[in-house]
CSV table of C-alpha atoms and ligand atoms in Angstrom, one decimal:
chain,number,residue,atom,x,y,z
A,1,MET,CA,200.1,-60.9,118.5
A,2,VAL,CA,203.6,-62.2,118.8
A,3,LYS,CA,204.3,-65.8,117.5
A,4,ASN,CA,207.6,-67.6,117.3
A,5,ILE,CA,207.8,-70.0,114.2
A,6,ALA,CA,210.5,-72.8,113.8
A,7,VAL,CA,211.4,-72.8,110.1
A,8,ILE,CA,212.8,-76.0,108.5
A,9,ARG,CA,213.9,-75.3,105.0
A,10,GLY,CA,215.3,-78.9,104.5
A,11,ASP,CA,216.6,-80.1,101.2
A,12,GLY,CA,215.9,-79.9,97.4
A,13,ILE,CA,213.2,-77.3,96.7
A,14,GLY,CA,212.7,-76.9,100.4
A,15,PRO,CA,214.5,-73.6,100.9
A,16,GLU,CA,212.9,-72.0,97.8
A,17,ILE,CA,209.4,-72.8,98.7
A,18,VAL,CA,209.8,-71.9,102.3
A,19,ASP,CA,211.2,-68.6,101.5
A,20,GLN,CA,208.1,-67.8,99.5
A,21,ALA,CA,205.8,-68.7,102.4
A,22,ILE,CA,207.9,-66.6,104.8
A,23,LYS,CA,207.4,-63.6,102.5
A,24,VAL,CA,203.7,-64.1,102.7
A,25,LEU,CA,203.8,-64.5,106.4
A,26,ASP,CA,205.7,-61.2,106.5
A,27,LYS,CA,203.2,-59.5,104.5
A,28,VAL,CA,200.3,-60.8,106.8
A,29,ALA,CA,202.1,-59.6,109.8
A,30,GLU,CA,202.4,-56.1,108.1
A,31,VAL,CA,198.9,-56.0,107.0
A,32,TYR,CA,197.2,-57.4,110.4
A,33,GLY,CA,199.9,-55.7,112.8
A,34,HIS,CA,201.4,-59.2,113.9
A,35,THR,CA,204.9,-60.0,114.7
A,36,PHE,CA,206.3,-63.5,113.5
A,37,ASN,CA,209.8,-64.3,114.8
A,38,TYR,CA,211.6,-67.1,112.9
A,39,THR,CA,214.1,-69.6,114.2
A,40,ASP,CA,216.1,-71.6,111.6
A,41,VAL,CA,216.2,-75.3,112.2
A,42,ASP,CA,218.4,-77.8,110.4
A,43,MET,CA,216.7,-81.2,109.6
A,44,GLY,CA,217.1,-83.7,106.8
A,45,GLY,CA,220.0,-84.1,104.4
A,46,CYS,CA,221.5,-80.7,105.4
A,47,ALA,CA,221.7,-81.6,109.0
A,48,VAL,CA,223.2,-85.1,108.1
A,49,ASP,CA,225.9,-82.9,106.2
A,50,LYS,CA,226.4,-80.5,108.9
A,51,TYR,CA,226.1,-82.7,112.3
A,52,GLY,CA,226.1,-86.4,110.9
A,53,ASP,CA,222.4,-86.5,112.2
A,54,PRO,CA,219.2,-85.8,110.5
A,55,LEU,CA,217.7,-84.1,113.6
A,56,PRO,CA,220.0,-83.4,116.5
A,57,GLU,CA,218.3,-82.9,119.9
A,58,SER,CA,219.2,-79.2,119.9
A,59,GLU,CA,217.3,-78.8,116.6
A,60,LEU,CA,214.3,-80.8,117.9
A,61,ASN,CA,214.4,-78.6,121.0
A,62,LYS,CA,214.2,-75.4,118.9
A,63,CYS,CA,210.9,-76.9,117.5
A,64,LEU,CA,209.5,-77.8,120.8
A,65,GLN,CA,210.0,-74.3,122.1
A,66,SER,CA,208.2,-72.6,119.2
A,67,ASP,CA,204.5,-71.8,118.7
A,68,SER,CA,204.6,-73.9,115.5
A,69,VAL,CA,206.9,-75.5,112.8
A,70,LEU,CA,207.0,-74.6,109.1
A,71,LEU,CA,208.6,-77.3,107.0
A,72,GLY,CA,209.7,-77.4,103.4
A,73,ALA,CA,210.8,-80.9,102.5
A,74,VAL,CA,213.6,-83.3,103.2
A,75,GLY,CA,215.6,-86.0,101.3
A,76,GLY,CA,217.4,-86.5,98.0
A,77,ASP,CA,219.5,-89.0,96.1
A,78,LYS,CA,222.6,-87.7,97.8
A,79,TRP,CA,221.7,-89.4,101.2
A,80,ASN,CA,220.2,-92.6,99.7
A,81,SER,CA,223.3,-94.6,100.8
A,82,VAL,CA,223.7,-93.3,104.3
A,83,PRO,CA,222.7,-95.9,107.1
A,84,GLY,CA,218.9,-96.3,107.9
A,85,ASN,CA,218.8,-94.3,111.2
A,86,MET,CA,220.9,-91.4,109.4
A,87,ARG,CA,218.5,-90.9,106.5
A,88,PRO,CA,216.9,-87.5,106.2
A,89,GLU,CA,213.3,-88.9,106.6
A,90,LYS,CA,214.3,-90.4,109.9
A,91,GLY,CA,214.5,-86.7,111.1
A,92,LEU,CA,210.9,-86.2,110.1
A,93,LEU,CA,209.7,-89.3,111.9
A,94,ARG,CA,211.6,-88.1,115.0
A,95,LEU,CA,210.2,-84.7,114.8
A,96,ARG,CA,206.6,-85.8,114.5
A,97,ALA,CA,207.2,-88.3,117.5
A,98,GLY,CA,209.0,-85.6,119.5
A,99,MET,CA,206.2,-83.1,119.0
A,100,GLY,CA,203.6,-85.8,119.7
A,101,VAL,CA,201.5,-84.8,116.6
A,102,TYR,CA,198.8,-87.5,116.5
A,103,SER,CA,196.4,-85.8,114.2
A,104,ASN,CA,197.4,-85.3,110.5
A,105,ASN,CA,195.0,-82.9,108.6
A,106,ARG,CA,195.1,-82.7,105.0
A,107,PRO,CA,192.7,-80.8,103.0
A,108,ALA,CA,191.4,-82.0,99.6
A,109,LYS,CA,190.4,-78.9,97.8
A,110,ILE,CA,190.0,-78.2,94.2
A,111,TRP,CA,190.7,-74.7,92.9
A,112,ARG,CA,188.1,-73.9,90.3
A,113,GLN,CA,190.7,-72.4,88.3
A,114,LEU,CA,192.4,-75.7,88.1
A,115,ALA,CA,189.3,-77.9,87.6
A,116,ASP,CA,190.7,-79.5,84.3
A,117,ALA,CA,193.7,-80.9,86.2
A,118,SER,CA,191.4,-83.3,88.2
A,119,PRO,CA,191.1,-86.8,86.8
A,120,LEU,CA,187.3,-86.7,87.7
A,121,LYS,CA,184.6,-85.9,85.3
A,122,LYS,CA,183.7,-82.3,85.0
A,123,SER,CA,180.1,-82.7,86.2
A,124,ILE,CA,181.4,-84.2,89.5
A,125,VAL,CA,184.3,-81.4,89.8
A,126,ASP,CA,181.7,-78.6,89.2
A,127,ASN,CA,179.8,-79.7,92.4
A,128,GLY,CA,182.9,-78.6,94.3
A,129,ILE,CA,185.7,-80.5,96.2
A,130,ASP,CA,186.6,-79.0,99.5
A,131,PHE,CA,187.1,-81.3,102.5
A,132,ILE,CA,189.6,-82.3,105.2
A,133,ILE,CA,190.7,-85.7,106.2
A,134,VAL,CA,191.7,-85.9,109.8
A,135,ARG,CA,193.8,-88.9,110.2
A,136,GLU,CA,195.0,-90.4,113.5
A,137,LEU,CA,198.9,-90.4,113.0
A,138,ILE,CA,200.6,-92.2,115.8
A,139,GLY,CA,198.4,-95.3,116.7
A,140,GLY,CA,196.5,-98.2,115.1
A,141,ILE,CA,198.0,-100.9,113.0
A,142,TYR,CA,201.3,-99.1,112.1
A,143,PHE,CA,202.3,-98.8,115.7
A,144,GLY,CA,201.0,-102.2,116.9
A,145,GLU,CA,203.3,-105.4,117.2
A,146,HIS,CA,204.4,-106.7,114.0
A,147,LYS,CA,205.9,-110.3,113.7
A,148,THR,CA,206.5,-113.0,111.2
A,149,GLU,CA,206.7,-116.6,112.5
A,150,GLY,CA,207.5,-119.1,109.7
A,151,ASP,CA,205.0,-118.6,107.0
A,152,VAL,CA,202.5,-116.5,109.2
A,153,ALA,CA,202.8,-112.7,109.6
A,154,THR,CA,200.7,-110.7,112.1
A,155,ASP,CA,200.3,-107.1,112.6
A,156,ILE,CA,198.3,-106.0,115.7
A,157,LEU,CA,195.6,-103.1,115.5
A,158,VAL,CA,195.1,-101.5,118.8
A,159,TYR,CA,193.2,-98.4,119.8
A,160,SER,CA,192.2,-97.2,123.3
A,161,GLU,CA,189.2,-95.1,124.0
A,162,ALA,CA,191.6,-92.2,125.0
A,163,GLU,CA,193.4,-92.3,121.7
A,164,ILE,CA,190.1,-92.4,119.7
A,165,GLU,CA,188.7,-89.5,121.9
A,166,ARG,CA,191.7,-87.2,121.3
A,167,ILE,CA,191.6,-87.5,117.5
A,168,GLY,CA,187.6,-87.4,117.6
A,169,ARG,CA,187.8,-84.0,119.4
A,170,ILE,CA,190.3,-82.7,116.5
A,171,GLY,CA,187.7,-83.8,114.1
A,172,PHE,CA,184.7,-82.2,115.9
A,173,GLU,CA,186.8,-79.0,116.5
A,174,THR,CA,187.8,-78.8,112.7
A,175,ALA,CA,184.3,-79.3,111.6
A,176,LYS,CA,183.1,-76.7,114.0
A,177,LYS,CA,185.3,-74.2,112.2
A,178,ARG,CA,184.0,-75.3,108.7
A,179,ASN,CA,180.7,-76.3,107.6
A,180,LYS,CA,179.9,-78.3,110.9
A,181,LYS,CA,179.6,-81.7,109.1
A,182,LEU,CA,181.8,-84.5,110.4
A,183,CYS,CA,181.9,-88.0,108.7
A,184,SER,CA,183.5,-90.8,111.0
A,185,VAL,CA,185.0,-93.5,108.7
A,186,GLU,CA,185.5,-96.9,110.2
A,187,LYS,CA,184.9,-100.7,109.4
A,188,SER,CA,182.4,-101.4,112.2
A,189,ASN,CA,180.8,-104.2,110.4
A,190,VAL,CA,184.0,-106.2,110.9
A,191,LEU,CA,186.5,-104.8,113.4
A,192,ASP,CA,186.1,-104.4,117.2
A,193,SER,CA,188.5,-101.4,117.1
A,194,SER,CA,186.1,-99.8,114.6
A,195,ARG,CA,183.0,-100.6,116.9
A,196,LEU,CA,184.9,-98.8,119.8
A,197,TRP,CA,185.7,-96.0,117.4
A,198,LYS,CA,182.1,-95.5,116.4
A,199,LYS,CA,181.0,-95.7,120.2
A,200,VAL,CA,183.4,-92.8,121.1
A,201,MET,CA,182.6,-90.7,118.2
A,202,HIS,CA,178.9,-90.8,119.3
A,203,ARG,CA,179.6,-90.1,122.8
A,204,LEU,CA,181.6,-87.0,121.9
A,205,ALA,CA,178.9,-85.8,119.5
A,206,SER,CA,176.7,-84.9,122.6
A,207,GLU,CA,179.4,-82.2,123.4
A,208,TYR,CA,179.4,-80.8,119.9
A,209,PRO,CA,175.6,-80.2,119.3
A,210,ASP,CA,176.2,-77.8,116.4
A,211,VAL,CA,178.2,-80.4,114.5
A,212,GLU,CA,176.3,-83.0,112.4
A,213,LEU,CA,178.0,-86.3,112.9
A,214,SER,CA,177.5,-89.2,110.2
A,215,ASP,CA,179.1,-92.7,110.0
A,216,MET,CA,180.5,-94.3,106.9
A,217,LEU,CA,182.3,-97.6,106.2
A,218,VAL,CA,185.8,-97.0,104.9
A,219,ASP,CA,185.1,-99.2,101.6
A,220,ASN,CA,182.0,-96.9,100.9
A,221,CYS,CA,184.0,-93.8,101.7
A,222,ALA,CA,186.7,-94.7,99.2
A,223,MET,CA,184.0,-95.0,96.5
A,224,GLN,CA,182.1,-91.8,97.7
A,225,ILE,CA,185.3,-89.8,97.4
A,226,VAL,CA,185.4,-90.3,93.7
A,227,LYS,CA,181.5,-90.5,93.2
A,228,ASN,CA,180.5,-87.5,95.1
A,229,PRO,CA,183.3,-85.7,96.9
A,230,ALA,CA,181.1,-82.6,97.4
A,231,GLN,CA,179.2,-84.4,100.2
A,232,PHE,CA,182.2,-84.1,102.6
A,233,ASP,CA,183.3,-81.4,104.9
A,234,VAL,CA,185.5,-83.2,107.4
A,235,ILE,CA,186.3,-87.0,107.6
A,236,VAL,CA,187.9,-88.3,110.8
A,237,THR,CA,189.5,-91.8,110.6
A,238,GLU,CA,192.2,-94.0,112.1
A,239,ASN,CA,195.8,-94.2,110.9
A,240,MET,CA,195.8,-96.7,108.0
A,241,PHE,CA,192.4,-95.8,106.6
A,242,GLY,CA,193.3,-92.0,106.6
A,243,ASP,CA,196.7,-93.0,105.0
A,244,ILE,CA,194.9,-94.6,102.0
A,245,LEU,CA,191.9,-92.2,101.9
A,246,SER,CA,194.1,-89.0,102.0
A,247,ASP,CA,196.3,-90.1,99.0
A,248,GLU,CA,193.1,-90.8,97.0
A,249,ALA,CA,191.7,-87.4,97.9
A,250,SER,CA,194.9,-85.5,97.1
A,251,GLN,CA,194.9,-87.2,93.7
A,252,ILE,CA,191.3,-86.0,92.7
A,253,THR,CA,192.4,-82.3,93.2
A,254,GLY,CA,195.0,-82.7,90.4
A,255,SER,CA,198.3,-81.2,91.6
A,256,ILE,CA,200.6,-82.3,94.2
A,257,GLY,CA,202.3,-78.8,94.5
A,258,MET,CA,199.1,-77.2,95.6
A,259,ILE,CA,198.3,-79.3,98.7
A,260,PRO,CA,199.2,-78.3,102.4
A,261,SER,CA,198.9,-80.3,105.5
A,262,SER,CA,198.9,-79.8,109.3
A,263,SER,CA,199.9,-82.2,112.1
A,264,LEU,CA,198.7,-81.5,115.6
A,265,GLY,CA,199.0,-82.8,119.0
A,266,ALA,CA,197.7,-82.0,122.4
A,267,THR,CA,199.0,-78.5,122.3
A,268,SER,CA,198.3,-75.7,119.7
A,269,CYS,CA,202.0,-76.1,118.5
A,270,GLY,CA,201.6,-77.9,115.0
A,271,LEU,CA,203.8,-79.0,112.2
A,272,TYR,CA,202.9,-77.6,108.8
A,273,GLU,CA,204.2,-78.8,105.6
A,274,PRO,CA,203.3,-79.4,101.9
A,275,ILE,CA,202.4,-83.0,101.0
A,276,HIS,CA,205.1,-83.2,98.3
A,277,GLY,CA,208.8,-84.2,98.7
A,278,SER,CA,212.0,-82.2,98.0
A,279,ALA,CA,211.7,-82.6,94.2
A,280,PRO,CA,215.4,-82.8,93.6
A,281,ASP,CA,214.8,-82.9,89.8
A,282,ILE,CA,213.6,-79.2,89.8
A,283,ALA,CA,215.6,-78.0,92.8
A,284,GLY,CA,217.7,-74.7,92.5
A,285,GLN,CA,215.9,-73.9,89.2
A,286,ASP,CA,213.3,-71.4,90.4
A,287,MET,CA,210.6,-73.9,89.0
A,288,ALA,CA,208.8,-75.2,92.1
A,289,ASN,CA,205.3,-74.4,93.0
A,290,PRO,CA,205.4,-72.7,96.5
A,291,ILE,CA,201.6,-72.7,96.9
A,292,GLY,CA,201.4,-76.0,98.9
A,293,THR,CA,203.9,-74.3,101.5
A,294,ILE,CA,202.0,-71.0,101.4
A,295,LEU,CA,198.8,-72.7,102.0
A,296,SER,CA,200.5,-74.7,104.9
A,297,ALA,CA,201.3,-71.4,106.4
A,298,ALA,CA,197.7,-70.4,106.1
A,299,MET,CA,196.7,-73.5,108.0
A,300,MET,CA,199.2,-72.6,110.7
A,301,LEU,CA,197.4,-69.3,111.2
A,302,ARG,CA,194.0,-70.9,111.1
A,303,PHE,CA,194.6,-74.1,113.3
A,304,SER,CA,197.6,-73.1,115.7
A,305,PHE,CA,197.3,-69.2,116.1
A,306,ASP,CA,193.5,-68.7,115.7
A,307,MET,CA,193.9,-66.2,112.9
A,308,PRO,CA,191.2,-67.2,110.6
A,309,ALA,CA,190.9,-63.9,108.8
A,310,GLU,CA,194.5,-63.9,108.1
A,311,ALA,CA,194.3,-67.5,106.8
A,312,ASP,CA,191.4,-66.4,104.5
A,313,ALA,CA,193.5,-63.5,103.3
A,314,ILE,CA,196.3,-65.8,102.1
A,315,GLU,CA,193.9,-68.2,100.5
A,316,ASN,CA,192.1,-65.4,98.7
A,317,ALA,CA,195.5,-64.0,97.5
A,318,VAL,CA,196.3,-67.5,95.9
A,319,SER,CA,192.9,-67.6,94.3
A,320,ALA,CA,193.4,-64.0,92.9
A,321,TYR,CA,196.9,-65.2,91.6
A,322,LEU,CA,195.2,-68.2,89.8
A,323,ASP,CA,192.4,-66.0,88.6
A,324,ASP,CA,194.9,-63.7,86.9
A,325,GLY,CA,196.2,-66.7,84.8
A,326,TYR,CA,199.7,-67.2,86.4
A,327,ARG,CA,201.0,-70.7,86.6
A,328,THR,CA,204.2,-72.5,87.7
A,329,ALA,CA,205.3,-75.3,85.3
A,330,ASP,CA,203.6,-78.2,87.2
A,331,ILE,CA,200.0,-76.6,86.6
A,332,MET,CA,200.9,-74.8,83.4
A,333,SER,CA,198.2,-75.1,80.5
A,334,ASP,CA,197.4,-73.4,77.3
A,335,GLY,CA,196.8,-69.6,77.4
A,336,MET,CA,198.2,-69.3,81.0
A,337,LYS,CA,201.3,-67.1,82.0
A,338,LEU,CA,204.2,-69.1,83.2
A,339,VAL,CA,206.0,-68.0,86.3
A,340,GLY,CA,208.8,-69.3,88.6
A,341,CYS,CA,208.8,-70.0,92.2
A,342,LYS,CA,209.9,-66.5,93.3
A,343,GLN,CA,207.5,-64.6,91.0
A,344,CYS,CA,204.6,-66.8,92.2
A,345,GLY,CA,205.4,-65.7,95.8
A,346,GLU,CA,205.6,-62.1,94.8
A,347,LEU,CA,202.3,-62.1,92.8
A,348,ILE,CA,200.5,-63.8,95.8
A,349,ILE,CA,201.9,-61.0,98.2
A,350,SER,CA,200.9,-58.3,95.8
A,351,ASN,CA,197.2,-59.6,96.1
A,352,LEU,CA,197.3,-59.9,99.8
A,353,LYS,CA,194.8,-57.6,101.6
A,354,LYS,CA,192.6,-57.7,104.6
A,355,ALA,CA,189.9,-60.5,104.2
B,1,NAD,P1,208.5,-85.4,95.2
B,1,NAD,O1,207.1,-85.1,95.8
B,1,NAD,O2,209.7,-84.7,95.7
B,1,NAD,O3,208.4,-85.2,93.7
B,1,NAD,C1,207.5,-86.0,92.8
B,1,NAD,C2,207.4,-85.1,91.5
B,1,NAD,O4,206.4,-84.1,91.7
B,1,NAD,C3,208.6,-84.6,90.8
B,1,NAD,O5,208.5,-84.6,89.5
B,1,NAD,C4,208.7,-83.2,91.4
B,1,NAD,O6,209.4,-82.4,90.5
B,1,NAD,C5,207.2,-82.8,91.3
B,1,NAD,N1,207.0,-82.0,92.5
B,1,NAD,C6,206.9,-82.1,93.9
B,1,NAD,N2,206.8,-81.0,94.4
B,1,NAD,C7,206.6,-80.0,93.6
B,1,NAD,C8,206.4,-78.6,93.7
B,1,NAD,N3,206.2,-77.9,94.7
B,1,NAD,N4,206.3,-78.0,92.4
B,1,NAD,C9,206.5,-78.5,91.3
B,1,NAD,N5,206.7,-79.8,91.2
B,1,NAD,C10,206.7,-80.6,92.3
B,1,NAD,O7,208.7,-87.1,95.4
B,1,NAD,P2,209.9,-87.9,95.1
B,1,NAD,O8,210.6,-87.6,93.8
B,1,NAD,O9,209.4,-89.3,95.2
B,1,NAD,O10,210.9,-87.6,96.4
B,1,NAD,C11,212.0,-86.9,96.3
B,1,NAD,C12,212.7,-86.9,97.8
B,1,NAD,O11,211.6,-86.3,98.5
B,1,NAD,C13,213.1,-88.3,98.2
B,1,NAD,O12,214.2,-88.2,98.9
B,1,NAD,C14,211.9,-88.4,99.2
B,1,NAD,O13,212.2,-89.4,100.3
B,1,NAD,C15,211.5,-87.2,99.8
B,1,NAD,N6,210.2,-87.0,100.4
B,1,NAD,C16,210.1,-86.1,101.4
B,1,NAD,C17,208.9,-85.7,102.0
B,1,NAD,C18,208.9,-84.8,103.1
B,1,NAD,O14,209.9,-84.1,103.2
B,1,NAD,N7,207.8,-84.6,103.7
B,1,NAD,C19,207.7,-86.4,101.4
B,1,NAD,C20,207.8,-87.1,100.3
B,1,NAD,C21,209.1,-87.5,99.8
């Protein structure tokens, strides 16, 4: 297969971690006989420096014309004093809106080799943590009307059936490709929007007979994520609930440098990025952990390119690297072998074989 990938290296550690992910993609292409073409896109602080704009139209268009977008990270102290609409992060918001990516998928997976890094009790971690939160990204209370009149402030939460249905379908489709369990999270005991959410999810369920749908109130879900995370396969929820639950879920896995994410819209063209920022404190020192970006590339293969075996191959190669005791500084512990960003990428490539 031939796929065209827009590549945004961005700022700080962005170029270092993206380079490792590209090396891994090149190895996948070699092993499986694919061709991946890359188009460089400037976004973030580097684009502010070059064009005076964090995401010029021409750069956004390169993303829209691609089969998917791989992003490192943007931002840094250097651009802290630029005007609001020129900030590097504005480029990211413009990119998400421009691509219409309404579904943010963030896996919470603990690698058994890193179980000690979780703040949860060993007995809970030993049951396994491996689920995905599918979060609605461009609707709900964050996008409703916000106003303050005197001493009263109002934020409006609006969801239409159509908005719920499109994110619901992503939830079912994601569960279909995994362990076929979908948990719909809402607050239907209080909110009308949640009652509509629940109704739409149950209507959709008849179209996905192989997926087992359950409902959970968001307050209970927050508790269950720390009490018994092994019960979850895929969680689908609205924007604000997903924002809060996905941060909680990433924390229980222990390390920010390990976690990938995907954002998808109406087409298969998705945006793939690690969940962390540009880490200016370690930029240019070959210290960053590239695994969150490498696993984001694996998500791209799985969700946008329908290449599950290739995605498995990357995840297996990462697991073998951890088995061999190699660790970048952020996840280093006693008895392990310290490696830099580049060496991490090279070791993962050396483990890559057909899944
Ligand atoms: P950060 O995620 O960049 O860093 C937080 C801490 O985690 C730092 O100590 C950093 O060294 C460490 N860290 C992060 N990623 C790592 C990795 N891959 N390997 C090893 N250690 C890693 O968050 P921050 O310091 O709050 O933000 C720095 C800049 O990044 C800011 O300008 C912020 O706006 C931006 N940011 C960008 C994105 C994005 O591009 N999606 C997301 C969050 C923050």
